[in-house]
Coordinates of C-alpha atoms in Angstrom, one line a residue:
M1 CA 123.4 3.1 28.1
L2 CA 123.0 4.0 32.0
V3 CA 124.0 1.6 34.5
T4 CA 121.3 2.4 37.2
N5 CA 121.6 -0.8 39.5
I6 CA 123.7 -3.8 40.4
E7 CA 122.7 -6.8 42.3
K8 CA 124.5 -9.6 43.5
T9 CA 122.5 -13.1 42.8
K10 CA 122.5 -15.9 45.1
K11 CA 124.9 -17.6 42.4
G12 CA 127.4 -15.0 43.2
R13 CA 127.0 -13.4 39.6
Y14 CA 125.9 -9.9 39.3
S15 CA 122.7 -8.7 37.7
I16 CA 123.1 -5.5 35.6
F17 CA 120.3 -3.0 35.1
I18 CA 120.2 -0.3 32.5
D19 CA 117.6 2.5 32.7
D20 CA 115.9 0.8 35.6
E21 CA 115.5 -2.4 33.4
F22 CA 117.2 -5.8 34.0
Y23 CA 119.7 -6.3 31.1
C24 CA 122.1 -9.3 31.8
T25 CA 123.9 -11.3 34.5
L26 CA 127.5 -11.1 34.5
H27 CA 129.9 -14.0 35.4
V28 CA 132.0 -12.6 38.8
E29 CA 135.3 -12.6 36.8
V30 CA 133.8 -10.6 34.0
F31 CA 132.0 -8.1 36.4
V32 CA 135.2 -7.6 38.6
L33 CA 137.6 -7.3 35.4
S34 CA 134.8 -4.9 33.7
G35 CA 135.0 -2.1 36.1
I36 CA 131.3 -1.3 35.7
R37 CA 129.8 1.2 38.3
I38 CA 126.2 2.5 39.2
N39 CA 125.5 5.6 37.1
E40 CA 128.4 4.8 34.5
E41 CA 127.5 5.3 31.0
I42 CA 128.4 2.1 29.0
P43 CA 127.9 1.5 25.1
Q44 CA 125.5 -1.3 24.1
A45 CA 128.3 -3.0 22.0
K46 CA 130.8 -3.0 25.1
L47 CA 127.8 -4.3 27.3
E48 CA 127.1 -7.1 24.9
E49 CA 130.5 -8.0 24.7
L50 CA 130.6 -8.6 28.2
R51 CA 127.6 -10.2 28.1
K52 CA 128.6 -12.9 25.8
E53 CA 132.2 -13.3 27.6
S54 CA 130.0 -14.0 30.7
E55 CA 128.0 -16.4 29.1
R56 CA 130.9 -18.4 27.9
K57 CA 132.5 -18.6 31.5
I58 CA 129.2 -19.5 33.0
T59 CA 128.6 -22.2 30.2
R60 CA 132.3 -23.4 30.6
D61 CA 131.8 -23.6 34.6
R62 CA 128.6 -25.7 34.1
A63 CA 130.4 -27.9 31.6
L64 CA 133.2 -28.6 34.0
K65 CA 130.7 -29.3 36.7
L66 CA 128.7 -31.8 34.3
L67 CA 131.9 -33.6 33.4
S68 CA 133.1 -34.1 37.3
A69 CA 129.9 -35.9 37.7
K70 CA 129.7 -38.4 34.8
D71 CA 130.9 -39.1 31.3
Y72 CA 129.1 -37.3 28.2
S73 CA 129.4 -37.7 24.6
K74 CA 130.0 -34.5 22.8
K75 CA 126.2 -34.3 21.7
N76 CA 125.2 -35.5 25.0
L77 CA 127.1 -32.6 26.7
I78 CA 126.0 -30.0 24.0
D79 CA 122.2 -31.1 24.5
K80 CA 122.5 -30.5 28.3
L81 CA 124.1 -27.2 27.9
L82 CA 121.4 -26.0 25.5
K83 CA 119.0 -26.3 28.4
Y84 CA 120.7 -23.2 29.8
G85 CA 122.7 -21.5 27.0
E86 CA 122.9 -20.1 23.5
E87 CA 123.6 -22.6 20.9
D88 CA 127.1 -21.1 19.6
I89 CA 128.5 -20.8 22.9
C90 CA 127.2 -24.3 24.2
R91 CA 129.0 -25.8 20.9
E92 CA 132.1 -23.7 21.3
T93 CA 132.2 -24.7 24.9
A94 CA 131.9 -28.4 23.9
D95 CA 134.9 -27.8 21.3
K96 CA 137.1 -26.6 24.2
M97 CA 136.2 -29.5 26.5
E98 CA 137.1 -31.9 23.4
E99 CA 140.2 -29.9 22.9
L100 CA 141.1 -30.5 26.6
G101 CA 140.8 -33.9 26.5
L102 CA 137.8 -33.8 28.8
I103 CA 135.5 -35.4 26.3
N104 CA 136.6 -38.2 24.0
D105 CA 133.7 -39.8 21.9
Y106 CA 135.8 -42.6 21.1
D107 CA 136.8 -43.4 24.6
Y108 CA 133.4 -42.8 25.6
A109 CA 131.9 -45.2 23.2
M110 CA 134.4 -48.0 24.0
R111 CA 133.7 -47.7 27.8
M112 CA 129.8 -47.2 27.1
A113 CA 130.1 -50.3 25.3
R114 CA 131.7 -52.4 27.8
D115 CA 129.3 -51.3 30.3
L116 CA 126.1 -52.1 28.2
H117 CA 127.7 -55.5 27.3
N118 CA 129.0 -56.6 30.9
I119 CA 125.9 -55.0 33.2
K120 CA 123.0 -54.7 30.8
G121 CA 123.8 -57.9 28.8
Y122 CA 123.0 -55.8 25.4
G123 CA 124.2 -57.4 22.0
S124 CA 126.0 -55.7 19.4
N125 CA 123.2 -54.3 17.6
R126 CA 121.6 -52.7 20.6
I127 CA 124.9 -51.3 21.7
V128 CA 125.3 -49.5 18.3
M129 CA 121.7 -48.1 18.5
Y130 CA 122.5 -46.9 21.9
L131 CA 125.6 -45.2 21.1
R132 CA 124.0 -43.9 17.9
E133 CA 121.4 -42.1 19.9
K134 CA 124.1 -40.6 22.0
G135 CA 125.7 -38.7 18.9
I136 CA 128.4 -41.5 18.3
D137 CA 129.2 -41.4 14.7
R138 CA 128.3 -45.1 13.0
D139 CA 132.0 -46.0 12.3
T140 CA 132.9 -45.3 16.2
S141 CA 129.7 -47.2 17.3
Y142 CA 130.2 -50.3 15.3
E143 CA 133.9 -50.5 16.3
A144 CA 132.8 -50.3 20.0
A145 CA 130.1 -52.8 19.5
Q146 CA 132.5 -55.4 17.8
Q147 CA 134.9 -55.4 20.5
F148 CA 133.2 -58.5 22.0
D149 CA 134.1 -61.7 19.9
D150 CA 131.8 -64.7 19.0
D151 CA 132.4 -66.5 22.0
E152 CA 131.8 -63.5 24.4
E153 CA 128.3 -63.0 22.7
H154 CA 127.5 -66.6 23.0
E155 CA 128.7 -66.8 26.7
K156 CA 126.4 -63.4 27.3
I157 CA 123.3 -65.2 25.9
M158 CA 123.9 -68.3 27.5
E159 CA 124.1 -66.4 30.8
I160 CA 120.8 -64.6 30.4
L161 CA 119.2 -67.9 29.5
Q162 CA 120.0 -69.1 32.8
K163 CA 118.7 -66.2 34.6
K164 CA 116.0 -65.2 32.7
C165 CA 114.5 -68.7 31.5
R166 CA 112.0 -69.9 34.0
T167 CA 110.4 -72.5 31.9
N168 CA 111.0 -75.3 29.3
L169 CA 112.0 -73.9 25.9
N170 CA 110.8 -76.9 24.3
D171 CA 107.7 -75.1 24.4
R172 CA 107.1 -73.0 21.2
K173 CA 105.5 -70.1 22.8
E174 CA 108.3 -69.8 25.5
K175 CA 111.2 -70.1 23.0
E176 CA 109.6 -67.6 20.7
K177 CA 109.1 -65.0 23.7
M178 CA 112.7 -65.6 24.8
F179 CA 114.0 -65.5 21.1
G180 CA 112.1 -62.0 20.8
R181 CA 113.4 -60.9 24.2
L182 CA 117.1 -61.7 23.0
M183 CA 116.5 -59.8 19.7
R184 CA 115.4 -56.6 21.6
M185 CA 118.4 -56.9 23.6
G186 CA 120.6 -56.5 20.4
Y187 CA 121.7 -60.2 19.5
K188 CA 121.8 -61.6 16.2
S189 CA 118.9 -64.2 15.1
G190 CA 121.7 -67.0 14.2
D191 CA 123.5 -66.5 17.5
I192 CA 120.3 -66.7 19.6
K193 CA 118.9 -69.8 17.8
N194 CA 122.2 -71.7 18.6
A195 CA 122.4 -70.6 22.2
I196 CA 118.8 -71.8 22.7
N197 CA 119.5 -75.2 21.1
E198 CA 122.7 -75.5 23.2
F199 CA 120.6 -74.4 26.3
I200 CA 117.9 -76.9 25.6
E201 CA 120.5 -79.9 25.0
N202 CA 121.8 -79.0 28.3
E203 CA 118.7 -78.8 29.9
E204 CA 117.9 -82.6 28.6
Q205 CA 121.1 -83.8 29.6
E206 CA 120.4 -82.9 33.4
I207 CA 117.0 -84.8 33.5

């Protein structure tokens, strides 16, 4: 295969043209080490090997950039990388990031569960659902969601009632509306009922 042209891209990579047609883009490190020159014959197997190695480096750089900006679960990182790269390389890259300790699904789940509980006010059921959607396994999702004890769950429900309840919960429709809202937020029905009853009692005592 005859290399007929080499063009540097805006991203600092190198586009390789074979027989006047674009073949692939090489990462700068791969290009420099390859020693490829215009008007040089290169076996297709060798060129394909360089292309794959280049894809690995490009995908690695992309993964590092993503992880420098925010946390990802392994599944989320793979899904993000798959928008640009080949599946085997994306999965291989995610495995490498995990090996380096740059992604850790257990730590991610524990931190995310705390944020979901403290910031968004989610209950354990909603937290498990969210983590499962992020690709966290069932056992880890459940463990992360169970780091809050019954008192913490109760306090969070009471906090939500204080913030969101603007009408008398003795009204059946309003009580059902608030009950449904808290269920969607992932709290257990029994805990919701207990908190609503306590909230109503406290309101009546203040009258």
